[in-house]
Short mmCIF file of C-alpha atoms and ligand atoms in Angstrom, two decimals:
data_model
loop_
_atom_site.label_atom_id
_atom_site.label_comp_id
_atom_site.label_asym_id
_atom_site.label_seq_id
_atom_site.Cartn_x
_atom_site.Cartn_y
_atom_site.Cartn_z
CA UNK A 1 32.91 104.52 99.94
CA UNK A 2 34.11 102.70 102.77
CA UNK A 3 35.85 104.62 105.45
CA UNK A 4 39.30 102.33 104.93
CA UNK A 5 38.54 103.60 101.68
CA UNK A 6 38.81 107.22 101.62
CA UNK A 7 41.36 107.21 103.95
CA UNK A 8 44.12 105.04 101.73
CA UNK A 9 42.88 107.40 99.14
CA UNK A 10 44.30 110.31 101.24
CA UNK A 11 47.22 108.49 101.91
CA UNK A 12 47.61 107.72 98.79
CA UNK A 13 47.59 111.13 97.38
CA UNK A 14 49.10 112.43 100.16
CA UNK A 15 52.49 110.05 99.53
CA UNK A 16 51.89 111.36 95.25
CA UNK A 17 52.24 115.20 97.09
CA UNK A 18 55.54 114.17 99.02
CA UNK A 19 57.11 112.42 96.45
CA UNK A 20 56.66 115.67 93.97
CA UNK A 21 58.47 117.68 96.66
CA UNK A 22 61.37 114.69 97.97
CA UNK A 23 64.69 115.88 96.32
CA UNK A 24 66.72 113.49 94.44
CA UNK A 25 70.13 113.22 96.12
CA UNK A 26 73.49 111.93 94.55
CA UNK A 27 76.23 110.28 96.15
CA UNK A 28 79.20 109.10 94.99
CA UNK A 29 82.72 110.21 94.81
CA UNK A 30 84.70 112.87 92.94
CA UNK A 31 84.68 111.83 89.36
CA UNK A 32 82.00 109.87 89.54
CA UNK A 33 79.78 111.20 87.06
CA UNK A 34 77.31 113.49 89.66
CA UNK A 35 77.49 116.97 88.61
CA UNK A 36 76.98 115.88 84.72
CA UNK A 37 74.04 113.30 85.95
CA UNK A 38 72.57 115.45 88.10
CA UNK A 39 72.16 118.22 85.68
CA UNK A 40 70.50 115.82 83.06
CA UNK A 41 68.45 114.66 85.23
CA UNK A 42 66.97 117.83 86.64
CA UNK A 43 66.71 119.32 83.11
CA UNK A 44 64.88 115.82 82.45
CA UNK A 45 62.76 116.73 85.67
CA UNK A 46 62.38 120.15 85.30
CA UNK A 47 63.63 121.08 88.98
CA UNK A 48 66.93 122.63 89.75
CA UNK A 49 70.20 121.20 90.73
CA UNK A 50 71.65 122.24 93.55
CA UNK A 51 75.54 121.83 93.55
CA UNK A 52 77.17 122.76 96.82
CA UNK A 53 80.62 122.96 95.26
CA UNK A 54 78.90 125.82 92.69
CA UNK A 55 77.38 127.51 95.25
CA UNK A 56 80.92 127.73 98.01
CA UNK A 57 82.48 128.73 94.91
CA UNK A 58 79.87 131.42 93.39
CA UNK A 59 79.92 132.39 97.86
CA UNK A 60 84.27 132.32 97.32
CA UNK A 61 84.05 134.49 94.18
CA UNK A 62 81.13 137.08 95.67
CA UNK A 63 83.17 137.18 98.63
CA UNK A 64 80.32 137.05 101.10
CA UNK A 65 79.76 135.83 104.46
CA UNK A 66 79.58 132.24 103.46
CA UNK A 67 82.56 132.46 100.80
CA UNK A 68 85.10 134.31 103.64
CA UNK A 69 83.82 131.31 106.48
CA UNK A 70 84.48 128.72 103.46
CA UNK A 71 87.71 129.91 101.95
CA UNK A 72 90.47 128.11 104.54
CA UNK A 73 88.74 125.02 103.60
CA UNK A 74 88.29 124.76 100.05
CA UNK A 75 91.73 126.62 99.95
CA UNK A 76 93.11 123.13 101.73
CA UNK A 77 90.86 120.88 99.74
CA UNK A 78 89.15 120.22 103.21
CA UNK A 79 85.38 119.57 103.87
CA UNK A 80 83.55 122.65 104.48
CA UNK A 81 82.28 122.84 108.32
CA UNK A 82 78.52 121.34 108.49
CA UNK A 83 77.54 124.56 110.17
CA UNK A 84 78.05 126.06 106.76
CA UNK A 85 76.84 123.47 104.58
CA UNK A 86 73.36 123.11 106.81
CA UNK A 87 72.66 126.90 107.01
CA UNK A 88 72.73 127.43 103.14
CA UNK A 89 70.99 124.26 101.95
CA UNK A 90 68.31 125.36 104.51
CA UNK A 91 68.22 128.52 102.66
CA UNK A 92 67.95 127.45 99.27
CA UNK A 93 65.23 124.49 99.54
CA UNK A 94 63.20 126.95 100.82
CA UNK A 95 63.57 129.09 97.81
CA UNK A 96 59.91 129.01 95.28
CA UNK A 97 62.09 126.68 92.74
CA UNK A 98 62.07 123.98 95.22
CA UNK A 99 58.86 123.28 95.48
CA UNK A 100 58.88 120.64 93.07
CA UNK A 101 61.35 118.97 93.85
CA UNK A 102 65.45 119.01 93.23
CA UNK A 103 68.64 117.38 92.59
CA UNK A 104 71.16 117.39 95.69
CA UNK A 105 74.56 116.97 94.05
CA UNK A 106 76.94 117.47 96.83
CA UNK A 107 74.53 117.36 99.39
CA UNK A 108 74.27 115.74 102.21
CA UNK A 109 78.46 114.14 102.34
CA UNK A 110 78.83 113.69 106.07
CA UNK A 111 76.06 111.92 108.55
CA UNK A 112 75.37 114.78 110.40
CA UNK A 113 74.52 116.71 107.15
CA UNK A 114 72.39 113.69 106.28
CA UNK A 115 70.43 114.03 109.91
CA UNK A 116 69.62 117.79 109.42
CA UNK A 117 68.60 117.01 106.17
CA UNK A 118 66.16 114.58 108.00
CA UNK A 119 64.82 117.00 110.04
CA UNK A 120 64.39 119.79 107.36
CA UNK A 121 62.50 117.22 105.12
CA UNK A 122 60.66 115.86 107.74
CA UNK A 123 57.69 113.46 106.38
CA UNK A 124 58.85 114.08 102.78
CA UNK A 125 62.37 112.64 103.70
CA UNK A 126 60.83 109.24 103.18
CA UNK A 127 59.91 109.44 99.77
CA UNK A 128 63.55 110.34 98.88
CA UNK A 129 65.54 108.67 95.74
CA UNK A 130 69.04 108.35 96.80
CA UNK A 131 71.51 107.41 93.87
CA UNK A 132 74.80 106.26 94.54
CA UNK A 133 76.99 106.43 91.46
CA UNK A 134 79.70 103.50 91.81
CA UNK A 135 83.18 103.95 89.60
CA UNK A 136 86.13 101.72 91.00
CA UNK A 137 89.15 103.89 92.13
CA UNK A 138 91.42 103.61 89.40
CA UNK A 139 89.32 104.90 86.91
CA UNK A 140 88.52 107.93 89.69
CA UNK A 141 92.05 108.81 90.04
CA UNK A 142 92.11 108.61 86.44
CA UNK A 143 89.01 111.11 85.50
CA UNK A 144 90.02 113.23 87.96
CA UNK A 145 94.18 113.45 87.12
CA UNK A 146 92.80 114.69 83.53
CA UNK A 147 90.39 117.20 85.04
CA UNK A 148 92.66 119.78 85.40
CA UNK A 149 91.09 122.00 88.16
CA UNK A 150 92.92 123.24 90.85
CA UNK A 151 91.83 120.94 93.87
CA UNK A 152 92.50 118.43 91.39
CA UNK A 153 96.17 117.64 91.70
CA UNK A 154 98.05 114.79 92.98
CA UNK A 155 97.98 114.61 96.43
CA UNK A 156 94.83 116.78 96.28
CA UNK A 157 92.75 114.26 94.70
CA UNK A 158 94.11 111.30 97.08
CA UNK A 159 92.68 113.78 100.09
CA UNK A 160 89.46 114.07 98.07
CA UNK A 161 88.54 110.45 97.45
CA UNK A 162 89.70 109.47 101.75
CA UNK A 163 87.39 112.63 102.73
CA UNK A 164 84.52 110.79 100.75
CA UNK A 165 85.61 107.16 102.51
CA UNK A 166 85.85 108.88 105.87
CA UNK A 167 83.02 111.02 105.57
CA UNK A 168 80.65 109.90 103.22
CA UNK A 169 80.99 106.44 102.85
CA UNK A 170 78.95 105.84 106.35
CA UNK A 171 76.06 107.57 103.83
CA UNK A 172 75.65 104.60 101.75
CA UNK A 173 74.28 102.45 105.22
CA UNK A 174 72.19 105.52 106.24
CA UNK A 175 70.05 105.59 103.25
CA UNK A 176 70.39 101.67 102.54
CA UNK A 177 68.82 101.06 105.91
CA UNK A 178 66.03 103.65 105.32
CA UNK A 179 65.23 101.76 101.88
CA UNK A 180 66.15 104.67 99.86
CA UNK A 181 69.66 104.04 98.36
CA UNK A 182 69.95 102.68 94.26
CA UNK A 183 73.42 102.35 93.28
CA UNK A 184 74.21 102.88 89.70
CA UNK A 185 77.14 101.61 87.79
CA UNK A 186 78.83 104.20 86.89
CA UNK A 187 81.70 103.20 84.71
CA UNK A 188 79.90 103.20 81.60
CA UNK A 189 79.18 105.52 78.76
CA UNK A 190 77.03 108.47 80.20
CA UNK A 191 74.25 107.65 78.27
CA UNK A 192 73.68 104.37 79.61
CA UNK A 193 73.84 105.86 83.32
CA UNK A 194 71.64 108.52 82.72
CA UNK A 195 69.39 106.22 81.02
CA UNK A 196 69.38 104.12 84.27
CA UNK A 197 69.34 107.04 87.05
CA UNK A 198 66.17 108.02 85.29
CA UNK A 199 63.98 105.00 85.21
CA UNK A 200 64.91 104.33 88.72
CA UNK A 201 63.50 108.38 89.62
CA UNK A 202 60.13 107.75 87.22
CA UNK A 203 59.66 104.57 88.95
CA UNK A 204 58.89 106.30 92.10
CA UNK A 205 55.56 107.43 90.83
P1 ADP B 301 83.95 117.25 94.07
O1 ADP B 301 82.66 116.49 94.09
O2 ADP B 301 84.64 117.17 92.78
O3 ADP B 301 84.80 116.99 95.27
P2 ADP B 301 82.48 119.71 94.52
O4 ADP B 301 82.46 120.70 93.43
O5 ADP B 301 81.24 118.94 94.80
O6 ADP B 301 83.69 118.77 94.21
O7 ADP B 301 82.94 120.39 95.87
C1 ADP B 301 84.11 121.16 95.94
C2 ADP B 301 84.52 121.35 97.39
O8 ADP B 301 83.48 122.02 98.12
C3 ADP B 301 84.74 120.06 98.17
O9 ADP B 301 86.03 119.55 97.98
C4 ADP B 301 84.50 120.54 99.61
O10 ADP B 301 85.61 121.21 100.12
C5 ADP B 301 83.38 121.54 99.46
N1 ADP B 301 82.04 120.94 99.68
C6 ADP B 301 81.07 120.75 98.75
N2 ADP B 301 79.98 120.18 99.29
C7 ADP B 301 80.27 119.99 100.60
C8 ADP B 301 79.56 119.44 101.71
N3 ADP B 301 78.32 118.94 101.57
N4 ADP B 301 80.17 119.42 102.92
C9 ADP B 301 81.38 119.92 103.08
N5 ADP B 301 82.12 120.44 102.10
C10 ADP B 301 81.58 120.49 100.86
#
């Protein structure tokens, strides 16, 4: 075999091992759809989901280190300092479970989330599937008004869906420009989304 030869062969395999390791991260607003997707699809894949919300409010409830630092935050329906967010992801794609791969649902929402994320990844981060779940604003403010939870009132949910235009927004262009981002329409039935979120993940061999 021709030296060229082996060596795409390598790379070849090589990319196959990174892109059975790259998570699969969600965007998208509150009431968009993510945590239901994202748990079909890692059931689907077999990898866990990692939802940032669950674990600040498993840390909130256990009253550890990370739930006491958290608390002021989610108390005001605020972001949760990066600092925070960085140091546990870090800790938990490092866990066995990972090694296959996950589903970020919540995870990275602010740009420099997405950069340490970058770093932590390193040459897997390339062979990422970013999924941007798209629901116009009305029907947001609608899911979320019947949700009931308690950062889910009124003027709560208003703060919510400017946080994610503030701070998340600029995520869209960070992962469009890297090649990465799919965005799904997500004002359909659920079937029909999850239907779509998954060919879009197989077809990344
Ligand atoms: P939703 O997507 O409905 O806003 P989540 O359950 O994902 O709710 O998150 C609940 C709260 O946890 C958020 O409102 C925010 O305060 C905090 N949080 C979750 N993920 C992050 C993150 N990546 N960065 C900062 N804060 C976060």
């Amino acid at each position: 075999m021709a030296r060229e030869a082996r060596g795409s062969v390598a790379a070849g395999s090589l990319k196959h091992a990174a892109a059975s390791r790259a998570p699969v991260i969600f965007l998208g607003p509150a009431g968009a759809g993510k945590g239901t997707q994202a748990a079909r699809l890692a059931d689907r894949l077999g990898v866990p989901r990692i939802s940032t919300g669950d674990m600040l409010r498993d840390a909130l409830a256990a009253g550890n280190a990370v739930g006491r630092a958290a608390a002021p935050f989610l108390e005001r329906g605020d972001l949760v300092p990066d600092e925070i967010l960085i140091g546990m992801i870090r800790e938990r794609i490092a866990d066995p479970d990972c090694a296959k791969g996950y589903v970020l649902d919540g995870f990275p929402r602010t740009l420099p989330q997405a950069e340490a994320l970058e770093q932590m990844l390193g040459a897997v981060a390339s062979s990422c599937v970013v999924l941007n779940l798209e629901v116009p604003r009305d029907e947001l403010l609608r899911r979320l008004s019947g949700r009931g939870r308690d950062d889910d009132r009124g003027q709560a949910v208003e703060h919510r869906l400017q946080d994610y235009e503030d701070q998340t927004r600029p995520l869209v262009d960070f992962y469009e420009r890297r090649g990465r981002l799919h965005r799904v329409n997500g004002f359909r039935p659920m079937d029909a989304v999850s239907a779509d979120l998954q060919r879009i993940v197989e077809a990344r061999g």
